[in-house]
Amino acid sequence: MKTTKYIWMDGKFVQWKNAKIHVISHALHYGSAVFEGIRVYNTKKGPAIFRLKEHVKRFVHSMKAIGMDLPFTEKELFEACVETVKKNKIKDGYLRPLAYYGYGKMGLNPTGAPVNVLIAVWPWTNYLSEDPAIKIKISKYIRLHNKSIERTAKVSGYYANSLLASLEVRAQGFHEALFVDYNGNVAEGPGQNIFMVKKGKIYTPTKEHILAGLTRDSVMQFAKDKGVKITEKNLKPKDFYSADEVFLVGTATEVAPVKQMDKHKIAKGKIGPVTEEFHKLYLDVVTGKEPKYEKWLTYIK
Ligand code: PMP
């Protein structure tokens, strides 16, 4: 991977190569960490972080969800993210705040283990594929039930579920996996939400078993502002197989057109007009070309 110079660790900048933790850290053993994935985009006014406020809010929410006492305030974390981008002189990148139960106590109950926080940033490379449109496959694994986890939190341990599905479908030549929930309704990707277009209408799964992401929220907002309705509904795989368009959304994925789902071609293997419109608008918004949504950008001065 491409690296940068400094990582923010518990309030101080540490050289990338010296940013180390003890092997008996709680989080390494039990996945007892929470994280965020945030993008930095180059704009005409310099680098900008997209929806930083909302990401930091979710980060704090996730920390609280796994019982962490906050070692830093939301405001301090927000500022530390900005400083990390600035200090590393990143223009286009991926920002990764992570809070973890550290070294000093083992056992499944994390109470009493120290809470550590780091923020790293690195240059961005294409996430899913060089292809403009992707092939996805429904995984044999199902999405974690919302009574097994706190679904609104982004907890590292949950990602074992995502990792298994990613390995499974990539071995079969697909770019990305898709989960159904325990009822057989389409839920989400390992790190993305999903939308479909059918007969001129747009649909997305309900929030019940998904991490309803910020990119999903941005797309919903775009549609609302255009006066276009998006229906949140339980949808089965077969609803998607016969859809006119399907696209995945997420911070890393942005808006990714789907050209194949399982063995079914979507949008004749091309990129449909609705997907194209959201794709373009999203990229315009994150790069500061849409004044209406500039409120979502934190410029690095
Ligand atoms: N679902 C899951 C499971 C994810 O990990 C992500 C990525 N954070 C998303 C959806 C999309 O969320 P966002 O748009 O906030 O990146």
PDB file of C-alpha atoms and ligand atoms in Angstrom:
ATOM      1  CA  MET A   1       0.000   0.000   0.000  1.00  0.00           C
ATOM      2  CA  LYS A   2       0.972   3.621  -0.402  1.00  0.00           C
ATOM      3  CA  THR A   3       1.928   5.129   2.907  1.00  0.00           C
ATOM      4  CA  THR A   4       2.165   8.632   4.336  1.00  0.00           C
ATOM      5  CA  LYS A   5       4.463  10.181   6.906  1.00  0.00           C
ATOM      6  CA  TYR A   6       2.452  10.507  10.080  1.00  0.00           C
ATOM      7  CA  ILE A   7      -0.262   8.749  12.005  1.00  0.00           C
ATOM      8  CA  TRP A   8      -2.144  10.482  14.798  1.00  0.00           C
ATOM      9  CA  MET A   9      -2.041   8.261  17.875  1.00  0.00           C
ATOM     10  CA  ASP A  10      -3.765   9.313  21.092  1.00  0.00           C
ATOM     11  CA  GLY A  11      -3.201  12.979  20.459  1.00  0.00           C
ATOM     12  CA  LYS A  12       0.297  12.933  18.994  1.00  0.00           C
ATOM     13  CA  PHE A  13       1.726  12.481  15.527  1.00  0.00           C
ATOM     14  CA  VAL A  14       3.931   9.399  15.232  1.00  0.00           C
ATOM     15  CA  GLN A  15       6.043   8.433  12.202  1.00  0.00           C
ATOM     16  CA  TRP A  16       4.148   5.904  10.047  1.00  0.00           C
ATOM     17  CA  LYS A  17       6.858   3.257  10.547  1.00  0.00           C
ATOM     18  CA  ASN A  18       6.788   3.688  14.335  1.00  0.00           C
ATOM     19  CA  ALA A  19       3.018   3.510  14.744  1.00  0.00           C
ATOM     20  CA  LYS A  20       2.917   0.161  16.565  1.00  0.00           C
ATOM     21  CA  ILE A  21       0.854  -1.570  19.234  1.00  0.00           C
ATOM     22  CA  HIS A  22       1.420  -4.549  21.546  1.00  0.00           C
ATOM     23  CA  VAL A  23       0.451  -8.014  20.226  1.00  0.00           C
ATOM     24  CA  ILE A  24      -1.597  -8.644  23.362  1.00  0.00           C
ATOM     25  CA  SER A  25      -3.891  -5.713  22.588  1.00  0.00           C
ATOM     26  CA  HIS A  26      -7.527  -6.580  23.259  1.00  0.00           C
ATOM     27  CA  ALA A  27      -8.782  -5.489  19.820  1.00  0.00           C
ATOM     28  CA  LEU A  28      -6.395  -7.728  17.910  1.00  0.00           C
ATOM     29  CA  HIS A  29      -7.865 -10.775  19.635  1.00  0.00           C
ATOM     30  CA  TYR A  30     -11.549  -9.917  19.794  1.00  0.00           C
ATOM     31  CA  GLY A  31     -12.212  -7.347  17.071  1.00  0.00           C
ATOM     32  CA  SER A  32     -13.035  -4.867  19.844  1.00  0.00           C
ATOM     33  CA  ALA A  33     -12.449  -1.758  17.784  1.00  0.00           C
ATOM     34  CA  VAL A  34     -14.595   0.689  15.832  1.00  0.00           C
ATOM     35  CA  PHE A  35     -13.630   2.621  12.758  1.00  0.00           C
ATOM     36  CA  GLU A  36     -14.607   5.017  10.016  1.00  0.00           C
ATOM     37  CA  GLY A  37     -13.789   5.243   6.343  1.00  0.00           C
ATOM     38  CA  ILE A  38     -13.771   8.810   5.074  1.00  0.00           C
ATOM     39  CA  ARG A  39     -12.699  10.283   1.755  1.00  0.00           C
ATOM     40  CA  VAL A  40     -10.590  13.313   1.016  1.00  0.00           C
ATOM     41  CA  TYR A  41     -11.045  14.809  -2.449  1.00  0.00           C
ATOM     42  CA  ASN A  42      -9.085  17.364  -4.340  1.00  0.00           C
ATOM     43  CA  THR A  43     -11.205  20.396  -5.194  1.00  0.00           C
ATOM     44  CA  LYS A  44     -10.602  23.788  -6.797  1.00  0.00           C
ATOM     45  CA  LYS A  45     -10.292  25.234  -3.294  1.00  0.00           C
ATOM     46  CA  GLY A  46      -7.798  22.563  -2.160  1.00  0.00           C
ATOM     47  CA  PRO A  47      -8.364  19.209  -0.425  1.00  0.00           C
ATOM     48  CA  ALA A  48     -11.718  18.683   1.245  1.00  0.00           C
ATOM     49  CA  ILE A  49     -13.067  15.961   3.545  1.00  0.00           C
ATOM     50  CA  PHE A  50     -16.529  14.721   2.613  1.00  0.00           C
ATOM     51  CA  ARG A  51     -19.164  14.679   5.383  1.00  0.00           C
ATOM     52  CA  LEU A  52     -16.562  14.691   8.131  1.00  0.00           C
ATOM     53  CA  LYS A  53     -19.000  15.881  10.766  1.00  0.00           C
ATOM     54  CA  GLU A  54     -21.360  12.964  10.171  1.00  0.00           C
ATOM     55  CA  HIS A  55     -18.506  10.446  10.054  1.00  0.00           C
ATOM     56  CA  VAL A  56     -17.109  11.674  13.373  1.00  0.00           C
ATOM     57  CA  LYS A  57     -20.585  11.527  14.866  1.00  0.00           C
ATOM     58  CA  ARG A  58     -20.948   7.897  13.761  1.00  0.00           C
ATOM     59  CA  PHE A  59     -17.455   7.157  15.068  1.00  0.00           C
ATOM     60  CA  VAL A  60     -18.360   8.457  18.522  1.00  0.00           C
ATOM     61  CA  HIS A  61     -21.667   6.575  18.387  1.00  0.00           C
ATOM     62  CA  SER A  62     -19.785   3.347  17.555  1.00  0.00           C
ATOM     63  CA  MET A  63     -17.350   3.901  20.420  1.00  0.00           C
ATOM     64  CA  LYS A  64     -20.191   4.310  22.873  1.00  0.00           C
ATOM     65  CA  ALA A  65     -21.931   1.230  21.428  1.00  0.00           C
ATOM     66  CA  ILE A  66     -19.036  -0.994  22.512  1.00  0.00           C
ATOM     67  CA  GLY A  67     -18.807   0.618  25.924  1.00  0.00           C
ATOM     68  CA  MET A  68     -15.827   2.875  25.373  1.00  0.00           C
ATOM     69  CA  ASP A  69     -15.304   5.922  27.541  1.00  0.00           C
ATOM     70  CA  LEU A  70     -14.381   8.659  25.086  1.00  0.00           C
ATOM     71  CA  PRO A  71     -10.750   9.698  25.528  1.00  0.00           C
ATOM     72  CA  PHE A  72     -11.383  12.639  23.170  1.00  0.00           C
ATOM     73  CA  THR A  73     -14.385  14.806  22.467  1.00  0.00           C
ATOM     74  CA  GLU A  74     -16.186  14.787  19.124  1.00  0.00           C
ATOM     75  CA  LYS A  75     -14.715  18.214  18.403  1.00  0.00           C
ATOM     76  CA  GLU A  76     -11.174  17.039  19.181  1.00  0.00           C
ATOM     77  CA  LEU A  77     -11.594  14.024  16.898  1.00  0.00           C
ATOM     78  CA  PHE A  78     -12.934  16.225  14.115  1.00  0.00           C
ATOM     79  CA  GLU A  79      -9.941  18.529  14.419  1.00  0.00           C
ATOM     80  CA  ALA A  80      -7.499  15.623  14.614  1.00  0.00           C
ATOM     81  CA  CYS A  81      -8.872  14.298  11.296  1.00  0.00           C
ATOM     82  CA  VAL A  82      -8.316  17.690   9.675  1.00  0.00           C
ATOM     83  CA  GLU A  83      -4.812  17.930  11.132  1.00  0.00           C
ATOM     84  CA  THR A  84      -3.908  14.426   9.931  1.00  0.00           C
ATOM     85  CA  VAL A  85      -4.838  15.291   6.341  1.00  0.00           C
ATOM     86  CA  LYS A  86      -3.004  18.593   6.590  1.00  0.00           C
ATOM     87  CA  LYS A  87       0.160  17.209   8.172  1.00  0.00           C
ATOM     88  CA  ASN A  88       0.455  14.509   5.488  1.00  0.00           C
ATOM     89  CA  LYS A  89      -0.280  16.963   2.668  1.00  0.00           C
ATOM     90  CA  ILE A  90      -2.878  14.597   1.228  1.00  0.00           C
ATOM     91  CA  LYS A  91      -5.020  15.821  -1.658  1.00  0.00           C
ATOM     92  CA  ASP A  92      -6.896  12.693  -2.640  1.00  0.00           C
ATOM     93  CA  GLY A  93      -7.040  10.068   0.048  1.00  0.00           C
ATOM     94  CA  TYR A  94      -8.732   7.760   2.468  1.00  0.00           C
ATOM     95  CA  LEU A  95      -8.967   8.740   6.106  1.00  0.00           C
ATOM     96  CA  ARG A  96      -9.199   6.010   8.735  1.00  0.00           C
ATOM     97  CA  PRO A  97     -10.019   6.818  12.349  1.00  0.00           C
ATOM     98  CA  LEU A  98      -9.934   3.721  14.566  1.00  0.00           C
ATOM     99  CA  ALA A  99     -10.636   3.401  18.285  1.00  0.00           C
ATOM    100  CA  TYR A 100      -9.595   0.164  19.925  1.00  0.00           C
ATOM    101  CA  TYR A 101      -9.372  -1.543  23.272  1.00  0.00           C
ATOM    102  CA  GLY A 102      -5.658  -1.701  23.820  1.00  0.00           C
ATOM    103  CA  TYR A 103      -3.087  -3.413  25.959  1.00  0.00           C
ATOM    104  CA  GLY A 104      -3.460  -4.161  29.658  1.00  0.00           C
ATOM    105  CA  LYS A 105      -6.407  -6.456  30.095  1.00  0.00           C
ATOM    106  CA  MET A 106      -7.639  -9.595  28.356  1.00  0.00           C
ATOM    107  CA  GLY A 107     -10.901 -11.520  28.558  1.00  0.00           C
ATOM    108  CA  LEU A 108     -14.095 -10.821  26.656  1.00  0.00           C
ATOM    109  CA  ASN A 109     -15.343  -8.114  28.955  1.00  0.00           C
ATOM    110  CA  PRO A 110     -13.355  -5.101  27.772  1.00  0.00           C
ATOM    111  CA  THR A 111     -14.131  -2.968  30.824  1.00  0.00           C
ATOM    112  CA  GLY A 112     -10.857  -1.780  32.244  1.00  0.00           C
ATOM    113  CA  ALA A 113      -8.853  -2.109  29.030  1.00  0.00           C
ATOM    114  CA  PRO A 114      -7.455   1.211  27.820  1.00  0.00           C
ATOM    115  CA  VAL A 115      -9.169   2.906  24.872  1.00  0.00           C
ATOM    116  CA  ASN A 116      -6.738   4.093  22.212  1.00  0.00           C
ATOM    117  CA  VAL A 117      -7.460   6.118  19.104  1.00  0.00           C
ATOM    118  CA  LEU A 118      -5.553   6.473  15.876  1.00  0.00           C
ATOM    119  CA  ILE A 119      -6.154   8.407  12.685  1.00  0.00           C
ATOM    120  CA  ALA A 120      -4.315   7.517   9.507  1.00  0.00           C
ATOM    121  CA  VAL A 121      -4.649   8.748   5.945  1.00  0.00           C
ATOM    122  CA  TRP A 122      -3.215   7.385   2.723  1.00  0.00           C
ATOM    123  CA  PRO A 123      -3.416   8.130  -0.982  1.00  0.00           C
ATOM    124  CA  TRP A 124      -6.407   6.734  -2.767  1.00  0.00           C
ATOM    125  CA  THR A 125      -6.483   3.963  -5.371  1.00  0.00           C
ATOM    126  CA  ASN A 126      -9.439   2.436  -7.158  1.00  0.00           C
ATOM    127  CA  TYR A 127     -11.503   0.329  -4.748  1.00  0.00           C
ATOM    128  CA  LEU A 128     -13.404  -2.440  -6.498  1.00  0.00           C
ATOM    129  CA  SER A 129     -12.328  -2.635 -10.080  1.00  0.00           C
ATOM    130  CA  GLU A 130     -10.763  -0.869 -13.013  1.00  0.00           C
ATOM    131  CA  ASP A 131     -13.991  -1.611 -14.869  1.00  0.00           C
ATOM    132  CA  PRO A 132     -16.585   1.158 -14.733  1.00  0.00           C
ATOM    133  CA  ALA A 133     -19.284  -1.455 -13.973  1.00  0.00           C
ATOM    134  CA  ILE A 134     -19.021  -4.440 -11.635  1.00  0.00           C
ATOM    135  CA  LYS A 135     -20.206  -8.002 -11.199  1.00  0.00           C
ATOM    136  CA  ILE A 136     -21.689  -8.945  -7.831  1.00  0.00           C
ATOM    137  CA  LYS A 137     -22.792 -12.223  -6.318  1.00  0.00           C
ATOM    138  CA  ILE A 138     -25.072 -13.113  -3.454  1.00  0.00           C
ATOM    139  CA  SER A 139     -23.003 -14.686  -0.714  1.00  0.00           C
ATOM    140  CA  LYS A 140     -23.782 -17.956   1.008  1.00  0.00           C
ATOM    141  CA  TYR A 141     -23.259 -16.027   4.257  1.00  0.00           C
ATOM    142  CA  ILE A 142     -26.153 -13.923   5.518  1.00  0.00           C
ATOM    143  CA  ARG A 143     -25.964 -10.413   6.940  1.00  0.00           C
ATOM    144  CA  LEU A 144     -25.575 -10.214  10.700  1.00  0.00           C
ATOM    145  CA  HIS A 145     -28.992 -10.105  12.355  1.00  0.00           C
ATOM    146  CA  ASN A 146     -29.823  -6.799  13.999  1.00  0.00           C
ATOM    147  CA  LYS A 147     -30.413  -8.642  17.244  1.00  0.00           C
ATOM    148  CA  SER A 148     -26.909 -10.122  17.099  1.00  0.00           C
ATOM    149  CA  ILE A 149     -25.215  -6.757  16.794  1.00  0.00           C
ATOM    150  CA  GLU A 150     -25.758  -3.024  17.162  1.00  0.00           C
ATOM    151  CA  ARG A 151     -26.286  -2.452  13.450  1.00  0.00           C
ATOM    152  CA  THR A 152     -25.768   1.325  13.511  1.00  0.00           C
ATOM    153  CA  ALA A 153     -22.198   0.942  14.810  1.00  0.00           C
ATOM    154  CA  LYS A 154     -19.148   0.217  12.683  1.00  0.00           C
ATOM    155  CA  VAL A 155     -17.409  -2.412  14.768  1.00  0.00           C
ATOM    156  CA  SER A 156     -14.271  -4.141  13.464  1.00  0.00           C
ATOM    157  CA  GLY A 157     -15.410  -7.585  14.622  1.00  0.00           C
ATOM    158  CA  TYR A 158     -18.501  -7.425  12.398  1.00  0.00           C
ATOM    159  CA  TYR A 159     -16.251  -7.333   9.375  1.00  0.00           C
ATOM    160  CA  ALA A 160     -15.386 -11.020   9.709  1.00  0.00           C
ATOM    161  CA  ASN A 161     -18.793 -11.473   8.038  1.00  0.00           C
ATOM    162  CA  SER A 162     -17.778  -9.113   5.204  1.00  0.00           C
ATOM    163  CA  LEU A 163     -14.368 -10.702   4.841  1.00  0.00           C
ATOM    164  CA  LEU A 164     -15.798 -14.220   4.447  1.00  0.00           C
ATOM    165  CA  ALA A 165     -18.212 -13.081   1.750  1.00  0.00           C
ATOM    166  CA  SER A 166     -15.510 -11.136  -0.090  1.00  0.00           C
ATOM    167  CA  LEU A 167     -13.202 -14.145  -0.189  1.00  0.00           C
ATOM    168  CA  GLU A 168     -16.018 -16.409  -1.305  1.00  0.00           C
ATOM    169  CA  VAL A 169     -17.197 -14.378  -4.295  1.00  0.00           C
ATOM    170  CA  ARG A 170     -13.800 -13.183  -5.460  1.00  0.00           C
ATOM    171  CA  ALA A 171     -12.708 -16.800  -5.770  1.00  0.00           C
ATOM    172  CA  GLN A 172     -15.573 -17.131  -8.257  1.00  0.00           C
ATOM    173  CA  GLY A 173     -14.570 -14.155 -10.380  1.00  0.00           C
ATOM    174  CA  PHE A 174     -16.930 -11.505  -9.003  1.00  0.00           C
ATOM    175  CA  HIS A 175     -15.912  -8.014  -7.921  1.00  0.00           C
ATOM    176  CA  GLU A 176     -18.083  -7.831  -4.852  1.00  0.00           C
ATOM    177  CA  ALA A 177     -20.462  -9.800  -2.642  1.00  0.00           C
ATOM    178  CA  LEU A 178     -24.034  -9.048  -1.669  1.00  0.00           C
ATOM    179  CA  PHE A 179     -25.738 -10.203   1.522  1.00  0.00           C
ATOM    180  CA  VAL A 180     -29.325 -11.180   2.068  1.00  0.00           C
ATOM    181  CA  ASP A 181     -30.716 -11.004   5.602  1.00  0.00           C
ATOM    182  CA  TYR A 182     -32.117 -13.955   7.527  1.00  0.00           C
ATOM    183  CA  ASN A 183     -35.488 -13.483   5.777  1.00  0.00           C
ATOM    184  CA  GLY A 184     -33.908 -13.709   2.337  1.00  0.00           C
ATOM    185  CA  ASN A 185     -34.283  -9.987   1.647  1.00  0.00           C
ATOM    186  CA  VAL A 186     -31.392  -8.225  -0.027  1.00  0.00           C
ATOM    187  CA  ALA A 187     -29.496  -6.310   2.649  1.00  0.00           C
ATOM    188  CA  GLU A 188     -26.187  -4.760   1.598  1.00  0.00           C
ATOM    189  CA  GLY A 189     -22.673  -5.412   0.373  1.00  0.00           C
ATOM    190  CA  PRO A 190     -19.693  -6.089   2.661  1.00  0.00           C
ATOM    191  CA  GLY A 191     -19.030  -2.333   2.694  1.00  0.00           C
ATOM    192  CA  GLN A 192     -21.793  -0.828   0.568  1.00  0.00           C
ATOM    193  CA  ASN A 193     -25.498  -0.159   0.365  1.00  0.00           C
ATOM    194  CA  ILE A 194     -27.522  -0.994  -2.716  1.00  0.00           C
ATOM    195  CA  PHE A 195     -30.159   0.633  -4.924  1.00  0.00           C
ATOM    196  CA  MET A 196     -32.169  -0.566  -7.899  1.00  0.00           C
ATOM    197  CA  VAL A 197     -34.206   1.096 -10.624  1.00  0.00           C
ATOM    198  CA  LYS A 198     -37.260  -0.597 -12.078  1.00  0.00           C
ATOM    199  CA  LYS A 199     -39.872   0.835 -14.449  1.00  0.00           C
ATOM    200  CA  GLY A 200     -38.737   4.357 -13.646  1.00  0.00           C
ATOM    201  CA  LYS A 201     -38.883   3.898  -9.850  1.00  0.00           C
ATOM    202  CA  ILE A 202     -35.947   3.711  -7.429  1.00  0.00           C
ATOM    203  CA  TYR A 203     -35.807   1.299  -4.510  1.00  0.00           C
ATOM    204  CA  THR A 204     -33.398   0.495  -1.690  1.00  0.00           C
ATOM    205  CA  PRO A 205     -33.594  -2.033   1.174  1.00  0.00           C
ATOM    206  CA  THR A 206     -34.981  -0.851   4.528  1.00  0.00           C
ATOM    207  CA  LYS A 207     -32.546  -0.047   7.310  1.00  0.00           C
ATOM    208  CA  GLU A 208     -33.465  -3.100   9.366  1.00  0.00           C
ATOM    209  CA  HIS A 209     -30.369  -5.236   8.823  1.00  0.00           C
ATOM    210  CA  ILE A 210     -27.902  -2.833   7.278  1.00  0.00           C
ATOM    211  CA  LEU A 211     -25.480  -0.116   8.168  1.00  0.00           C
ATOM    212  CA  ALA A 212     -27.420   2.678   6.509  1.00  0.00           C
ATOM    213  CA  GLY A 213     -24.390   4.550   5.257  1.00  0.00           C
ATOM    214  CA  LEU A 214     -23.680   8.176   4.606  1.00  0.00           C
ATOM    215  CA  THR A 215     -23.403   7.642   0.850  1.00  0.00           C
ATOM    216  CA  ARG A 216     -26.876   6.081   0.891  1.00  0.00           C
ATOM    217  CA  ASP A 217     -28.012   9.132   2.804  1.00  0.00           C
ATOM    218  CA  SER A 218     -26.379  11.472   0.261  1.00  0.00           C
ATOM    219  CA  VAL A 219     -28.103   9.674  -2.639  1.00  0.00           C
ATOM    220  CA  MET A 220     -31.458   9.838  -0.814  1.00  0.00           C
ATOM    221  CA  GLN A 221     -30.890  13.562  -0.300  1.00  0.00           C
ATOM    222  CA  PHE A 222     -30.049  14.104  -3.997  1.00  0.00           C
ATOM    223  CA  ALA A 223     -33.235  12.312  -5.008  1.00  0.00           C
ATOM    224  CA  LYS A 224     -35.336  14.276  -2.533  1.00  0.00           C
ATOM    225  CA  ASP A 225     -33.912  17.564  -3.788  1.00  0.00           C
ATOM    226  CA  LYS A 226     -34.739  16.550  -7.373  1.00  0.00           C
ATOM    227  CA  GLY A 227     -38.269  15.625  -6.346  1.00  0.00           C
ATOM    228  CA  VAL A 228     -37.575  11.950  -7.103  1.00  0.00           C
ATOM    229  CA  LYS A 229     -38.994   9.370  -4.724  1.00  0.00           C
ATOM    230  CA  ILE A 230     -36.855   6.505  -3.420  1.00  0.00           C
ATOM    231  CA  THR A 231     -38.840   3.717  -1.798  1.00  0.00           C
ATOM    232  CA  GLU A 232     -37.316   1.809   1.130  1.00  0.00           C
ATOM    233  CA  LYS A 233     -38.715  -1.678   0.886  1.00  0.00           C
ATOM    234  CA  ASN A 234     -37.964  -5.349   1.498  1.00  0.00           C
ATOM    235  CA  LEU A 235     -36.633  -6.657  -1.803  1.00  0.00           C
ATOM    236  CA  LYS A 236     -35.734 -10.166  -2.874  1.00  0.00           C
ATOM    237  CA  PRO A 237     -32.848 -11.156  -5.137  1.00  0.00           C
ATOM    238  CA  LYS A 238     -35.339 -11.867  -7.945  1.00  0.00           C
ATOM    239  CA  ASP A 239     -36.498  -8.226  -7.793  1.00  0.00           C
ATOM    240  CA  PHE A 240     -32.931  -7.228  -8.560  1.00  0.00           C
ATOM    241  CA  TYR A 241     -32.408  -9.826 -11.295  1.00  0.00           C
ATOM    242  CA  SER A 242     -35.139  -8.185 -13.355  1.00  0.00           C
ATOM    243  CA  ALA A 243     -34.207  -4.599 -12.440  1.00  0.00           C
ATOM    244  CA  ASP A 244     -33.379  -2.045 -15.128  1.00  0.00           C
ATOM    245  CA  GLU A 245     -30.431  -0.744 -13.130  1.00  0.00           C
ATOM    246  CA  VAL A 246     -28.572  -1.648  -9.936  1.00  0.00           C
ATOM    247  CA  PHE A 247     -25.856   0.308  -8.185  1.00  0.00           C
ATOM    248  CA  LEU A 248     -23.792   0.023  -5.005  1.00  0.00           C
ATOM    249  CA  VAL A 249     -22.894   3.035  -2.904  1.00  0.00           C
ATOM    250  CA  GLY A 250     -20.357   3.624  -0.168  1.00  0.00           C
ATOM    251  CA  THR A 251     -17.553   5.927   0.833  1.00  0.00           C
ATOM    252  CA  ALA A 252     -14.877   3.780  -0.821  1.00  0.00           C
ATOM    253  CA  THR A 253     -17.106   2.495  -3.614  1.00  0.00           C
ATOM    254  CA  GLU A 254     -18.716   5.893  -4.380  1.00  0.00           C
ATOM    255  CA  VAL A 255     -21.539   5.080  -6.851  1.00  0.00           C
ATOM    256  CA  ALA A 256     -20.677   1.836  -8.648  1.00  0.00           C
ATOM    257  CA  PRO A 257     -22.866   0.573 -11.504  1.00  0.00           C
ATOM    258  CA  VAL A 258     -23.630  -3.163 -11.402  1.00  0.00           C
ATOM    259  CA  LYS A 259     -23.567  -4.924 -14.766  1.00  0.00           C
ATOM    260  CA  GLN A 260     -24.143  -8.443 -13.510  1.00  0.00           C
ATOM    261  CA  MET A 261     -25.755  -9.972 -10.435  1.00  0.00           C
ATOM    262  CA  ASP A 262     -25.259 -13.702  -9.988  1.00  0.00           C
ATOM    263  CA  LYS A 263     -25.787 -15.014 -13.524  1.00  0.00           C
ATOM    264  CA  HIS A 264     -28.124 -12.195 -14.573  1.00  0.00           C
ATOM    265  CA  LYS A 265     -27.056  -9.302 -16.763  1.00  0.00           C
ATOM    266  CA  ILE A 266     -28.258  -5.938 -15.494  1.00  0.00           C
ATOM    267  CA  ALA A 267     -28.914  -2.937 -17.752  1.00  0.00           C
ATOM    268  CA  LYS A 268     -27.783  -5.108 -20.703  1.00  0.00           C
ATOM    269  CA  GLY A 269     -24.325  -5.146 -19.151  1.00  0.00           C
ATOM    270  CA  LYS A 270     -24.067  -1.356 -19.518  1.00  0.00           C
ATOM    271  CA  ILE A 271     -24.446   1.646 -17.233  1.00  0.00           C
ATOM    272  CA  GLY A 272     -28.031   2.840 -16.997  1.00  0.00           C
ATOM    273  CA  PRO A 273     -29.057   6.530 -17.143  1.00  0.00           C
ATOM    274  CA  VAL A 274     -30.209   6.860 -13.507  1.00  0.00           C
ATOM    275  CA  THR A 275     -27.014   5.280 -12.206  1.00  0.00           C
ATOM    276  CA  GLU A 276     -24.983   7.513 -14.489  1.00  0.00           C
ATOM    277  CA  GLU A 277     -26.776  10.602 -13.208  1.00  0.00           C
ATOM    278  CA  PHE A 278     -26.160   9.769  -9.536  1.00  0.00           C
ATOM    279  CA  HIS A 279     -22.597   8.734 -10.285  1.00  0.00           C
ATOM    280  CA  LYS A 280     -21.827  12.050 -11.932  1.00  0.00           C
ATOM    281  CA  LEU A 281     -23.660  14.131  -9.356  1.00  0.00           C
ATOM    282  CA  TYR A 282     -21.879  12.338  -6.510  1.00  0.00           C
ATOM    283  CA  LEU A 283     -18.463  12.998  -8.017  1.00  0.00           C
ATOM    284  CA  ASP A 284     -19.383  16.627  -8.671  1.00  0.00           C
ATOM    285  CA  VAL A 285     -20.568  17.051  -5.087  1.00  0.00           C
ATOM    286  CA  VAL A 286     -17.504  15.479  -3.427  1.00  0.00           C
ATOM    287  CA  THR A 287     -15.157  17.544  -5.580  1.00  0.00           C
ATOM    288  CA  GLY A 288     -16.924  20.800  -4.743  1.00  0.00           C
ATOM    289  CA  LYS A 289     -18.589  21.418  -8.110  1.00  0.00           C
ATOM    290  CA  GLU A 290     -22.096  21.626  -6.663  1.00  0.00           C
ATOM    291  CA  PRO A 291     -22.443  24.716  -4.428  1.00  0.00           C
ATOM    292  CA  LYS A 292     -25.705  23.407  -3.020  1.00  0.00           C
ATOM    293  CA  TYR A 293     -23.870  20.570  -1.272  1.00  0.00           C
ATOM    294  CA  GLU A 294     -20.700  22.402  -0.339  1.00  0.00           C
ATOM    295  CA  LYS A 295     -21.926  22.350   3.254  1.00  0.00           C
ATOM    296  CA  TRP A 296     -20.807  18.690   3.270  1.00  0.00           C
ATOM    297  CA  LEU A 297     -17.185  19.600   2.564  1.00  0.00           C
ATOM    298  CA  THR A 298     -14.557  20.488   5.156  1.00  0.00           C
ATOM    299  CA  TYR A 299     -11.819  22.312   3.310  1.00  0.00           C
ATOM    300  CA  ILE A 300      -8.244  21.862   4.485  1.00  0.00           C
ATOM    301  CA  LYS A 301      -6.684  25.282   4.758  1.00  0.00           C
TER     302      LYS A 301
HETATM  303  N1  PMP B   1     -22.554  -1.042   4.812  1.00  0.00           N
HETATM  304  C1  PMP B   1     -21.430  -1.477   5.400  1.00  0.00           C
HETATM  305  C2  PMP B   1     -21.443  -2.802   6.063  1.00  0.00           C
HETATM  306  C3  PMP B   1     -20.262  -0.696   5.375  1.00  0.00           C
HETATM  307  O1  PMP B   1     -19.139  -1.123   5.942  1.00  0.00           O
HETATM  308  C4  PMP B   1     -20.287   0.541   4.702  1.00  0.00           C
HETATM  309  C5  PMP B   1     -19.051   1.373   4.638  1.00  0.00           C
HETATM  310  N2  PMP B   1     -18.914   2.159   5.787  1.00  0.00           N
HETATM  311  C6  PMP B   1     -21.493   0.957   4.116  1.00  0.00           C
HETATM  312  C7  PMP B   1     -22.609   0.140   4.182  1.00  0.00           C
HETATM  313  C8  PMP B   1     -21.586   2.292   3.428  1.00  0.00           C
HETATM  314  O2  PMP B   1     -21.454   3.314   4.371  1.00  0.00           O
HETATM  315  P1  PMP B   1     -20.874   4.735   3.992  1.00  0.00           P
HETATM  316  O3  PMP B   1     -21.653   5.204   2.833  1.00  0.00           O
HETATM  317  O4  PMP B   1     -21.113   5.553   5.214  1.00  0.00           O
HETATM  318  O5  PMP B   1     -19.442   4.549   3.665  1.00  0.00           O
END
